[in-house]
mmCIF file of C-alpha atoms in Angstrom:
data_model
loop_
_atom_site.group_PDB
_atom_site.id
_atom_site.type_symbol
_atom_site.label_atom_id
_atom_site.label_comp_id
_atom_site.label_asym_id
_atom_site.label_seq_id
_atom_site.Cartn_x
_atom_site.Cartn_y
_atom_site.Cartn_z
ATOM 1 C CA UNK A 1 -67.503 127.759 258.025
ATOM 2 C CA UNK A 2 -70.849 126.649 259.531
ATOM 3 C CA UNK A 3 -71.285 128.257 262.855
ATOM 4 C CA UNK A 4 -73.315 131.245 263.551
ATOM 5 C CA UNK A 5 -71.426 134.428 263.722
ATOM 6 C CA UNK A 6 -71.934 136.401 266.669
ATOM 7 C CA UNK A 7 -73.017 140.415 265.888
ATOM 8 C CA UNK A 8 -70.506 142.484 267.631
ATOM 9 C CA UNK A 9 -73.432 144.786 267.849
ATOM 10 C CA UNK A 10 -77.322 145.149 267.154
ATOM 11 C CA UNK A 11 -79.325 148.529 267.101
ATOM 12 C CA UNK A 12 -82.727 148.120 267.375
ATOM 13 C CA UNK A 13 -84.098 151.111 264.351
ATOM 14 C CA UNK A 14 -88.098 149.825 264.533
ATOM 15 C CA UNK A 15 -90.109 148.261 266.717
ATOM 16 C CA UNK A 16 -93.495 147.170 264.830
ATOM 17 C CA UNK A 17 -96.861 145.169 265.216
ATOM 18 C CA UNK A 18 -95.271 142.135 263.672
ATOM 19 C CA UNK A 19 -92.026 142.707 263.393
ATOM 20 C CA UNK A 20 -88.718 144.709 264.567
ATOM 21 C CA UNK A 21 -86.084 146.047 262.670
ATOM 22 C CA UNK A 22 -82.493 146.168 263.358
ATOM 23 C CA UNK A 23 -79.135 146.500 262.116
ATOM 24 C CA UNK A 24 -76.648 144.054 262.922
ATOM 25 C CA UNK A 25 -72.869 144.041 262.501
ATOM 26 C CA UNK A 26 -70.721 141.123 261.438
ATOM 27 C CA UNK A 27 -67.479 140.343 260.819
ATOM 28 C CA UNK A 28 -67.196 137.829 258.079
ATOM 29 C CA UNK A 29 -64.691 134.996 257.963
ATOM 30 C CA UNK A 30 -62.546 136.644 255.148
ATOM 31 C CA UNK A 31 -62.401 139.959 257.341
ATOM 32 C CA UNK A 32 -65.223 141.884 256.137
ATOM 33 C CA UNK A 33 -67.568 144.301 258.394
ATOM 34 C CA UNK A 34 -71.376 143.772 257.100
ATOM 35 C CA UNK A 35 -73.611 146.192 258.572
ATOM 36 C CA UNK A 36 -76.656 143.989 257.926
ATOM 37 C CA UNK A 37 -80.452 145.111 257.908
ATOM 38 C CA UNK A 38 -82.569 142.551 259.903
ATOM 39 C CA UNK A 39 -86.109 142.106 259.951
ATOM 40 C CA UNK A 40 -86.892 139.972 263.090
ATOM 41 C CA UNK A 41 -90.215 137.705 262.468
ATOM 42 C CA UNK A 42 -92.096 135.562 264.769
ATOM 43 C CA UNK A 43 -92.378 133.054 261.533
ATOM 44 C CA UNK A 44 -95.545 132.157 260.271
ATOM 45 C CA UNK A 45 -97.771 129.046 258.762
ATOM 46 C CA UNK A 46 -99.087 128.262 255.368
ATOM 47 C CA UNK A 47 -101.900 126.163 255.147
ATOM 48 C CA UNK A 48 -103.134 124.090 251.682
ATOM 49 C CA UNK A 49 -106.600 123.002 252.697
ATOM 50 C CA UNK A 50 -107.651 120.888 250.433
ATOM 51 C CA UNK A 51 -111.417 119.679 250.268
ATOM 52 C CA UNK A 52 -112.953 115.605 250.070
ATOM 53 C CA UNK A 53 -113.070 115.923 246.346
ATOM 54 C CA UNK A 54 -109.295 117.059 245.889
ATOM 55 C CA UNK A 55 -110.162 121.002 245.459
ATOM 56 C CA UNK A 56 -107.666 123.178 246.650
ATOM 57 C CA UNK A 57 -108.760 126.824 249.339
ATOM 58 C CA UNK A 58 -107.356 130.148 248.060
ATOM 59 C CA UNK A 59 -108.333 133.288 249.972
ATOM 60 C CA UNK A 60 -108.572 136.870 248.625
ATOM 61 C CA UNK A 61 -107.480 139.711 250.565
ATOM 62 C CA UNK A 62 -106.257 143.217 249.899
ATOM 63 C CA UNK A 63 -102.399 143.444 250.149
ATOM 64 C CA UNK A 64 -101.360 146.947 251.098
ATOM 65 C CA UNK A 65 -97.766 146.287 251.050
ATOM 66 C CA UNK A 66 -98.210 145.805 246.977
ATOM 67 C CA UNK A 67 -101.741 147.715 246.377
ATOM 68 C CA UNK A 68 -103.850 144.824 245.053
ATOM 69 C CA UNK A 69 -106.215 142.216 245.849
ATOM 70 C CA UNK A 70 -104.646 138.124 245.964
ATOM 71 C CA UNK A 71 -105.801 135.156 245.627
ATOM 72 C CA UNK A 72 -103.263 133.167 248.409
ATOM 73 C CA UNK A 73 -103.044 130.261 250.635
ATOM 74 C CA UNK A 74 -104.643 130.842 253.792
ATOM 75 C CA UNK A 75 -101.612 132.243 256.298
ATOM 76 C CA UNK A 76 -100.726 134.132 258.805
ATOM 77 C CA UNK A 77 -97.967 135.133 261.761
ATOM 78 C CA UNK A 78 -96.994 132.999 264.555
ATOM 79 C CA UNK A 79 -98.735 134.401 268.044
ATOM 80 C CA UNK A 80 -96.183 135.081 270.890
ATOM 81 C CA UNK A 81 -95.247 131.428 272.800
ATOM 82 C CA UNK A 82 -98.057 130.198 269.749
ATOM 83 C CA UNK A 83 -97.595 126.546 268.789
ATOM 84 C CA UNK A 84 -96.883 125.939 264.951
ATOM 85 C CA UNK A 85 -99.675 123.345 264.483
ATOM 86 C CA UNK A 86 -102.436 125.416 266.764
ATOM 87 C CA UNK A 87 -101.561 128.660 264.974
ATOM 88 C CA UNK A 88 -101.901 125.919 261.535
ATOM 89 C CA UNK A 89 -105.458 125.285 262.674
ATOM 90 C CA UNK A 90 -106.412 128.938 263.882
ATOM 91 C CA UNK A 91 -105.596 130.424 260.617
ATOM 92 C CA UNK A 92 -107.591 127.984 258.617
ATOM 93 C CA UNK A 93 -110.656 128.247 261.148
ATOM 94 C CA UNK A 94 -110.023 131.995 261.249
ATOM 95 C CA UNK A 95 -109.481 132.352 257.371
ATOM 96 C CA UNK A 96 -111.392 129.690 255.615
ATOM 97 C CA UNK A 97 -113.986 129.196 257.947
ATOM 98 C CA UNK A 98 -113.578 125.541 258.640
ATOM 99 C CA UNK A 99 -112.125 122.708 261.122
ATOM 100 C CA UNK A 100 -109.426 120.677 260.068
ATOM 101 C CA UNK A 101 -109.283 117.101 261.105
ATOM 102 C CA UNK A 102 -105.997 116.546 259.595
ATOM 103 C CA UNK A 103 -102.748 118.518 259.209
ATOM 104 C CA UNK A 104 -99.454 117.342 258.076
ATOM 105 C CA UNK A 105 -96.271 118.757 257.965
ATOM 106 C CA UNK A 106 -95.063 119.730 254.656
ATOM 107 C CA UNK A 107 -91.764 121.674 255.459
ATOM 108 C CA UNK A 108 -90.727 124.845 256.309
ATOM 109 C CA UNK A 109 -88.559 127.360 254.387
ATOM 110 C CA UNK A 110 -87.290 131.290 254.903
ATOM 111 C CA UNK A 111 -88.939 133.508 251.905
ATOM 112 C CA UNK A 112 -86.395 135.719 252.442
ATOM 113 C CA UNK A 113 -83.533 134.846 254.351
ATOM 114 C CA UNK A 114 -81.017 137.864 252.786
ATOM 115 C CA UNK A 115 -82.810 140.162 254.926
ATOM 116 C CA UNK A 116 -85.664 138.361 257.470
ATOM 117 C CA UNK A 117 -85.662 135.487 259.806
ATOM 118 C CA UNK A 118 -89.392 134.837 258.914
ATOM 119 C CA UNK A 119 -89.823 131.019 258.789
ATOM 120 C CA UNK A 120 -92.513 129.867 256.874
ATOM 121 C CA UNK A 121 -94.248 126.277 258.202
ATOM 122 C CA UNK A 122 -96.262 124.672 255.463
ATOM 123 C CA UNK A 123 -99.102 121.695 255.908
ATOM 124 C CA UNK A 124 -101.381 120.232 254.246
ATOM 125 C CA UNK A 125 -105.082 120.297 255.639
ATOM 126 C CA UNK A 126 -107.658 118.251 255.307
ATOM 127 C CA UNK A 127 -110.995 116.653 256.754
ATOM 128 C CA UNK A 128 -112.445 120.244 256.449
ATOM 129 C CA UNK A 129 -115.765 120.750 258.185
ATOM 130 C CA UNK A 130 -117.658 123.024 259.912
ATOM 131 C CA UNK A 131 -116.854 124.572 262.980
ATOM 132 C CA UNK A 132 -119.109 122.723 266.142
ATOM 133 C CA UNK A 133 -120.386 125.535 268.296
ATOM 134 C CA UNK A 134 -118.199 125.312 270.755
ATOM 135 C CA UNK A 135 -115.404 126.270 268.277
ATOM 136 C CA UNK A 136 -115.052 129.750 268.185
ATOM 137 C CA UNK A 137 -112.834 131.774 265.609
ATOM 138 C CA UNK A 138 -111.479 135.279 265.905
ATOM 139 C CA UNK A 139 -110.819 137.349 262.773
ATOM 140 C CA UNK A 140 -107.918 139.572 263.086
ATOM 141 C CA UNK A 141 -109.860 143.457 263.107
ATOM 142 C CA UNK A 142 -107.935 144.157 259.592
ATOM 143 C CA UNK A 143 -109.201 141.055 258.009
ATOM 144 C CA UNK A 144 -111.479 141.089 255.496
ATOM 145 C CA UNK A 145 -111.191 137.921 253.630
ATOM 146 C CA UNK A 146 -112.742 135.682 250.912
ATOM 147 C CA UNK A 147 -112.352 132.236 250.969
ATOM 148 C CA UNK A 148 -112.951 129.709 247.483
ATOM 149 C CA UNK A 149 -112.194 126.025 246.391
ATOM 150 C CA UNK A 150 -110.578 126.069 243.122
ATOM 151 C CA UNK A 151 -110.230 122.465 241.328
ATOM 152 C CA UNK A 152 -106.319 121.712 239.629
ATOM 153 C CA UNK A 153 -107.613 122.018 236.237
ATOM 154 C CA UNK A 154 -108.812 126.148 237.139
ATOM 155 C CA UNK A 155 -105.264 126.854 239.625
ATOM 156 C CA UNK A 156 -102.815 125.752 236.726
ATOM 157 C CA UNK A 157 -105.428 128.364 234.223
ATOM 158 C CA UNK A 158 -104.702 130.732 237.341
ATOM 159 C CA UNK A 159 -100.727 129.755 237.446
ATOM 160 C CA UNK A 160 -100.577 130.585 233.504
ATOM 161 C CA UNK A 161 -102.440 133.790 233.276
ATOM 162 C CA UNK A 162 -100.212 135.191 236.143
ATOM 163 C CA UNK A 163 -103.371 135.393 238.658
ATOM 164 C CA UNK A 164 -100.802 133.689 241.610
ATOM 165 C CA UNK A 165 -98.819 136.548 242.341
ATOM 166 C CA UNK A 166 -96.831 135.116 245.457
ATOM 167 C CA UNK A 167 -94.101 132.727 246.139
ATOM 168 C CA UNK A 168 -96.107 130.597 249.191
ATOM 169 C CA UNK A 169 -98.870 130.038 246.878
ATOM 170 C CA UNK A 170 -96.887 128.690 243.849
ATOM 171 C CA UNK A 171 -94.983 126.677 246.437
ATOM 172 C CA UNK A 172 -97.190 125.409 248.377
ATOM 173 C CA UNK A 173 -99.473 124.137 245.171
ATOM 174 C CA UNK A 174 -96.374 122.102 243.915
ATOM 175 C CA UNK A 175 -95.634 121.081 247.370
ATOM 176 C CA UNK A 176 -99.181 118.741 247.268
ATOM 177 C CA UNK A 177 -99.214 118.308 243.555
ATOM 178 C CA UNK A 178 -101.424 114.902 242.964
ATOM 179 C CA UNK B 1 -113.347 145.248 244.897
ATOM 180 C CA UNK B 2 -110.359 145.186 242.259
ATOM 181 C CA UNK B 3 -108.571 148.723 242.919
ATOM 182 C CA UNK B 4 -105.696 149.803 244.346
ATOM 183 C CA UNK B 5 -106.710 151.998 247.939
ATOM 184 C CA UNK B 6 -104.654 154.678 248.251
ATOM 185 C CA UNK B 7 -103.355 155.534 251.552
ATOM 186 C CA UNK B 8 -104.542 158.310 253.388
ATOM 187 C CA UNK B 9 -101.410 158.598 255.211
ATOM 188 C CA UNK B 10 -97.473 157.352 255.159
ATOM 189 C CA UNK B 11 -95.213 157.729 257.714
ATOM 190 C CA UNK B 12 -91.432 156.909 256.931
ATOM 191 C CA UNK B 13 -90.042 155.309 259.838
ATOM 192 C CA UNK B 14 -86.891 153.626 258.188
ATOM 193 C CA UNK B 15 -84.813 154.087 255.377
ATOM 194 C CA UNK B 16 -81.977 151.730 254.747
ATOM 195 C CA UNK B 17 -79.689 150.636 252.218
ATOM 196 C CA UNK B 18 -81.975 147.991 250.737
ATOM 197 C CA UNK B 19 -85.282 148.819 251.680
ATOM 198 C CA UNK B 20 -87.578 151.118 253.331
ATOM 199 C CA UNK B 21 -90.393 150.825 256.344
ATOM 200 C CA UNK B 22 -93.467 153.109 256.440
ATOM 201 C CA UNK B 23 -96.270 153.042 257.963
ATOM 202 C CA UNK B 24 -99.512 153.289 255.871
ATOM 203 C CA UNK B 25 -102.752 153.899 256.790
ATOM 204 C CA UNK B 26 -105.419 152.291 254.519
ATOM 205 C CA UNK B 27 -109.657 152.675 254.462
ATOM 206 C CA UNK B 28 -110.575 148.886 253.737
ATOM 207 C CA UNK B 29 -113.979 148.799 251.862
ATOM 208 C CA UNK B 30 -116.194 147.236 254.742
ATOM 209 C CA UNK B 31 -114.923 150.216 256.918
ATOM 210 C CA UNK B 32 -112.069 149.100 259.139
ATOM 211 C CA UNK B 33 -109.227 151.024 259.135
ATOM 212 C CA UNK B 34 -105.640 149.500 259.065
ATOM 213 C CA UNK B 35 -102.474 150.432 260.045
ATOM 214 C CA UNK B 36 -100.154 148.412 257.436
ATOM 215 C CA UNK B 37 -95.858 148.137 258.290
ATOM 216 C CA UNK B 38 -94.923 148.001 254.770
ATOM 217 C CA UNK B 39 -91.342 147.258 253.397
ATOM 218 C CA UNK B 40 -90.349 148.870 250.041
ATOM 219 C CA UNK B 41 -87.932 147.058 248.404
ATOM 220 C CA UNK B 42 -86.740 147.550 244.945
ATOM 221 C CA UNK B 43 -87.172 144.241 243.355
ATOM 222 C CA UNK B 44 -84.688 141.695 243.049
ATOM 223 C CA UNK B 45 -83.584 138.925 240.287
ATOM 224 C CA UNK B 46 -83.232 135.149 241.012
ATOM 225 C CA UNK B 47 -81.103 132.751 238.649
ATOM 226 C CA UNK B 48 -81.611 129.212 238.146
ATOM 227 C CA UNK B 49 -78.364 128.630 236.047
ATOM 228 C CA UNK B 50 -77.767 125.502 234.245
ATOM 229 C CA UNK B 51 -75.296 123.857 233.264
ATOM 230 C CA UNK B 52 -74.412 121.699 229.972
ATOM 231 C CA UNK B 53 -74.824 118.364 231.198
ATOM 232 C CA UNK B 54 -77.806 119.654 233.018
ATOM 233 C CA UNK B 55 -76.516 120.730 236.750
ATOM 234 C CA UNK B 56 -77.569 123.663 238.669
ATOM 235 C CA UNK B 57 -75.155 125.971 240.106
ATOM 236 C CA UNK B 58 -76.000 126.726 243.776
ATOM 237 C CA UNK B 59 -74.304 129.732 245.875
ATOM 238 C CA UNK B 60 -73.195 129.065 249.153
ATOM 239 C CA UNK B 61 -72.896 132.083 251.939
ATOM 240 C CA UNK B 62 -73.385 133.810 255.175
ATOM 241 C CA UNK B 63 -77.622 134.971 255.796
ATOM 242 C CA UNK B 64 -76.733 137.288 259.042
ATOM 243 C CA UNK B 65 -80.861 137.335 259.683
ATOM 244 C CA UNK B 66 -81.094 133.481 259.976
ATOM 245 C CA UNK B 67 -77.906 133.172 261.384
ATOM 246 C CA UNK B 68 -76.800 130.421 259.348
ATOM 247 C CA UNK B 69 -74.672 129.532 256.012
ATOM 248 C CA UNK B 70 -77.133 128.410 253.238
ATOM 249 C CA UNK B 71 -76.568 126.948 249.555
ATOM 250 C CA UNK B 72 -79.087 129.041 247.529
ATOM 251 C CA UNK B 73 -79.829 130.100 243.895
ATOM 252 C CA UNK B 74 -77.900 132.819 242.685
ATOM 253 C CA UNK B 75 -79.955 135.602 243.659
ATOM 254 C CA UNK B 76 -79.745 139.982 244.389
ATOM 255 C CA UNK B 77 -81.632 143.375 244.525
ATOM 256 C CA UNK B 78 -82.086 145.001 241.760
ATOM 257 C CA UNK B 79 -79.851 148.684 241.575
ATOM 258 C CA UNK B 80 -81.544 152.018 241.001
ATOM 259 C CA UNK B 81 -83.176 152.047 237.992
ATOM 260 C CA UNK B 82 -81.940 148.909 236.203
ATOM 261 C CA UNK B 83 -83.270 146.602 233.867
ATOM 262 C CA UNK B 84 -84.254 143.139 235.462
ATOM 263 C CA UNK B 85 -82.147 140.932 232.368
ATOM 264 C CA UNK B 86 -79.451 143.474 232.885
ATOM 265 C CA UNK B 87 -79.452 142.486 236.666
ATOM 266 C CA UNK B 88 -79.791 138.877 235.923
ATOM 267 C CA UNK B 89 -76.643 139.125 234.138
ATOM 268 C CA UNK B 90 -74.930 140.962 236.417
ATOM 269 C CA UNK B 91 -75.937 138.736 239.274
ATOM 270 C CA UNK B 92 -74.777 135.394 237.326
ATOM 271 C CA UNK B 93 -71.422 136.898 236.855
ATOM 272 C CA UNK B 94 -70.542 138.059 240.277
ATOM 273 C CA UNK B 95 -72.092 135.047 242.305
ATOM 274 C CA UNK B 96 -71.163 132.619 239.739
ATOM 275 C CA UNK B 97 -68.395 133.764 237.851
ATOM 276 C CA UNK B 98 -70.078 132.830 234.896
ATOM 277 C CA UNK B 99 -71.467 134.785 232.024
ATOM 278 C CA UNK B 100 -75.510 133.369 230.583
ATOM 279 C CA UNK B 101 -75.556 133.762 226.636
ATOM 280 C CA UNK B 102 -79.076 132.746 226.948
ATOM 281 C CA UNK B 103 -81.236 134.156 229.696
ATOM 282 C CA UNK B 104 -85.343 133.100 229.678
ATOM 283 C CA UNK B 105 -88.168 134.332 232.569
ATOM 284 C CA UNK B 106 -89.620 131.954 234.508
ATOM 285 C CA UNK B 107 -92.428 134.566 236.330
ATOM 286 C CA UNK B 108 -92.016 136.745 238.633
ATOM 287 C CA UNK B 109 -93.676 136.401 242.152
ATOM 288 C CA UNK B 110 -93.964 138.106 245.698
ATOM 289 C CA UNK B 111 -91.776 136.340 248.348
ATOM 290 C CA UNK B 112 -93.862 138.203 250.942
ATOM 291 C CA UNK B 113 -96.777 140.008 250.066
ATOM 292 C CA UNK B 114 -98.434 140.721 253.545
ATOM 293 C CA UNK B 115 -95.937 143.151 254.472
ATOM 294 C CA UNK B 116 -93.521 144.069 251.997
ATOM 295 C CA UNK B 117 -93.483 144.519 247.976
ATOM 296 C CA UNK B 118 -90.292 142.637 246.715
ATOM 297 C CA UNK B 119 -90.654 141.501 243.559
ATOM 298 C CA UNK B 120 -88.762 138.401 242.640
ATOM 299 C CA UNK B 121 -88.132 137.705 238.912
ATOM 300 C CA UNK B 122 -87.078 134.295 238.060
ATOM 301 C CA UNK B 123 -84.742 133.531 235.064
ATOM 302 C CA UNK B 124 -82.893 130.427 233.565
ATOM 303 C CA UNK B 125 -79.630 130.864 232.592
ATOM 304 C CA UNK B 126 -77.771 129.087 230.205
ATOM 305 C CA UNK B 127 -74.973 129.037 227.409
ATOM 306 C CA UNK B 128 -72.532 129.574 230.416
ATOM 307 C CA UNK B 129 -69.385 130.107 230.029
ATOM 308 C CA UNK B 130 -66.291 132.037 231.228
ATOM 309 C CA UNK B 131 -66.213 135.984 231.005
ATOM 310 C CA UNK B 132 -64.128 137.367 228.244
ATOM 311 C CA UNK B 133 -61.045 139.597 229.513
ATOM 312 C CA UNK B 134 -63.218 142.807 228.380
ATOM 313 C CA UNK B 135 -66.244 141.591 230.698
ATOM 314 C CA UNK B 136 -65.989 142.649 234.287
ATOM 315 C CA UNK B 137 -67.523 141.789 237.406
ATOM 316 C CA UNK B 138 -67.738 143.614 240.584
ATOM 317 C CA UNK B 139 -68.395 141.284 243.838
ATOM 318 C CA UNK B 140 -70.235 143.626 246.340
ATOM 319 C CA UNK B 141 -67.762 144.366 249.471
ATOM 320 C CA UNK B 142 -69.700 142.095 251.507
ATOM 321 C CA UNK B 143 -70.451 139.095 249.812
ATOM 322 C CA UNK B 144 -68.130 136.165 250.471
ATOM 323 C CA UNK B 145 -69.837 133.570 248.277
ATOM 324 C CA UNK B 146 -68.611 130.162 247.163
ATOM 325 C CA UNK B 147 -70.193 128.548 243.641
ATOM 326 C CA UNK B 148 -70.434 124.731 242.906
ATOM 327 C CA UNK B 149 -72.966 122.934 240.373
ATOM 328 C CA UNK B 150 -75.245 119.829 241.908
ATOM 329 C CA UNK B 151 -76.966 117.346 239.970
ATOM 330 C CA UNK B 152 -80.835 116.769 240.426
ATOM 331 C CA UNK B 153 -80.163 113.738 242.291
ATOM 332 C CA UNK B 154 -77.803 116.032 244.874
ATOM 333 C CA UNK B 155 -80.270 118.341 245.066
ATOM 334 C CA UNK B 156 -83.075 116.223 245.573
ATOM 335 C CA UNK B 157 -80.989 114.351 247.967
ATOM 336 C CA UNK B 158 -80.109 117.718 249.439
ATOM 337 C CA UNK B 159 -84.273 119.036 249.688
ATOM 338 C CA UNK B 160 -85.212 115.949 251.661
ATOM 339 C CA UNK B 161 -82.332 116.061 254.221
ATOM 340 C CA UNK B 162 -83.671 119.751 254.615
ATOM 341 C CA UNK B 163 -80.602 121.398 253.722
ATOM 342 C CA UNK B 164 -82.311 123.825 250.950
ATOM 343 C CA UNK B 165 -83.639 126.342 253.540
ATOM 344 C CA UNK B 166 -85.366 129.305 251.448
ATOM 345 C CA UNK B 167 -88.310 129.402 249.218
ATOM 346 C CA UNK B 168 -87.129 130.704 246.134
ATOM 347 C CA UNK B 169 -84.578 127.672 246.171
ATOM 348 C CA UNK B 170 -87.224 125.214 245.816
ATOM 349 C CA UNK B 171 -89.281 127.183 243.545
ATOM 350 C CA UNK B 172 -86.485 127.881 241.131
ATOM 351 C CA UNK B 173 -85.805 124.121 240.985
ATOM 352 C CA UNK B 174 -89.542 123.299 241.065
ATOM 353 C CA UNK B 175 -90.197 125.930 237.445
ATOM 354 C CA UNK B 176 -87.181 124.288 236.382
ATOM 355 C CA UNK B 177 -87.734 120.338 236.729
ATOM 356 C CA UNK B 178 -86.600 118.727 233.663
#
């Protein structure tokens, strides 16, 4: 009871900007049929940039999807062929505005695995500077973004008045706890 | 820069037995217009249930989207219209098998707030014990879960070899560390 289960079928219901939708049927080991809803995602990476005097980079964007503004962790989808680290390093130049000298792994982990194969890739940046000027950035069209250092002390004030509204953030805060 | 911006358009393009996918069209305030894939989901409950001597109780079973068997807390959608504690409950019981006397929120948090609205509230259960003969429990058809109760040491054990795989795993433990 480890091994992938082959669908015996897959219909492909949406095909979107960032991800497809389809429904896949499986027979389960006991002999159940699950028709099963599947959001196909290229995966994405979660960066916590954290400055030389140990502040940590939330941006604020406007989240359709839930109708308000966030404070998050910079992140952002996987390109097509797109290496984890590079895409790492474009989002934070892209998002935050600056270089990072250093990234490290931190782990990765599904948000929602019940429904969506999105795998999320979290490091830990750091030796932030300024772009030199041959390092260009591209901001996605749709982005219009805020980026702010926030010291431990103000993101666990944050944390308590319920100003962190997502799961990445929350995560990847305890993730590089000092 | 706080409001919600309503959509000047939505375009159904899915409707499934979980969640929905539209299309919405939002203004942004500096004037670019985006074209958001948006997910509506009801909301769902996650359970970190504990045990007396202090062990968390871990579901084990089949996540067709990642292809892949995965020990996860207890976790499910909420139904039309129902309360989130009522869910919690309901969602101990069939995963589980057990019944929480005492149920407490943890937060709630977005597992994926770029594209869809999920809602995950996070409770610890405890006061567990087994259902009396007048308390029922219906497993959906397609869930073919197995229950077992780690220690922290397994499940640290278990987070370093890589084998907790989803976000609201580690976050569960994480609001939960004794």
């Amino acid at each position: 009871m480890n091994e992938r289960i082959v669908p015996s079928s897959i219909r492909k219901v949406y095909e979107g900007r960032i991800f497809t939708l389809q429904v896949e049927t499986i027979a389960l080991p006991k002999g159940d049929t699950l028709h099963a809803e599947v959001i196909r995602h290229p995966g994405s990476v979660v960066i916590v940039p954290i400055t030389a005097n140990g502040e940590v980079i939330l941006v604020r964007q406007y989240r359709p999807a839930i109708g308000r503004w966030a404070w998050e962790l910079p992140a952002g989808s996987l390109k097509h062929g797109e290496d984890i680290r590079a895409a790492a390093l474009r989002e934070c130049h892209e998002e935050v505005g600056l270089v990072a000298d250093l990234l490290e792994p931190l782990g990765a982990w599904y948000p929602t695995p019940g429904y969506c194969d999105e795998l999320m890739n979290f490091f830990r940046a750091t030796g932030l500077r300024p772009p030199r000027a041959d390092e260009h950035a591209q901001q996605d069209e749709d982005e219009d973004i805020e980026a702010r250092a926030f010291s431990r002390e103000e993101l666990t004030k944050m944390l308590a008045a319920g100003e962190i509204i997502d799961l990445k953030t929350i995560a990847g805060l305890a993730l590089t706890k000092p």
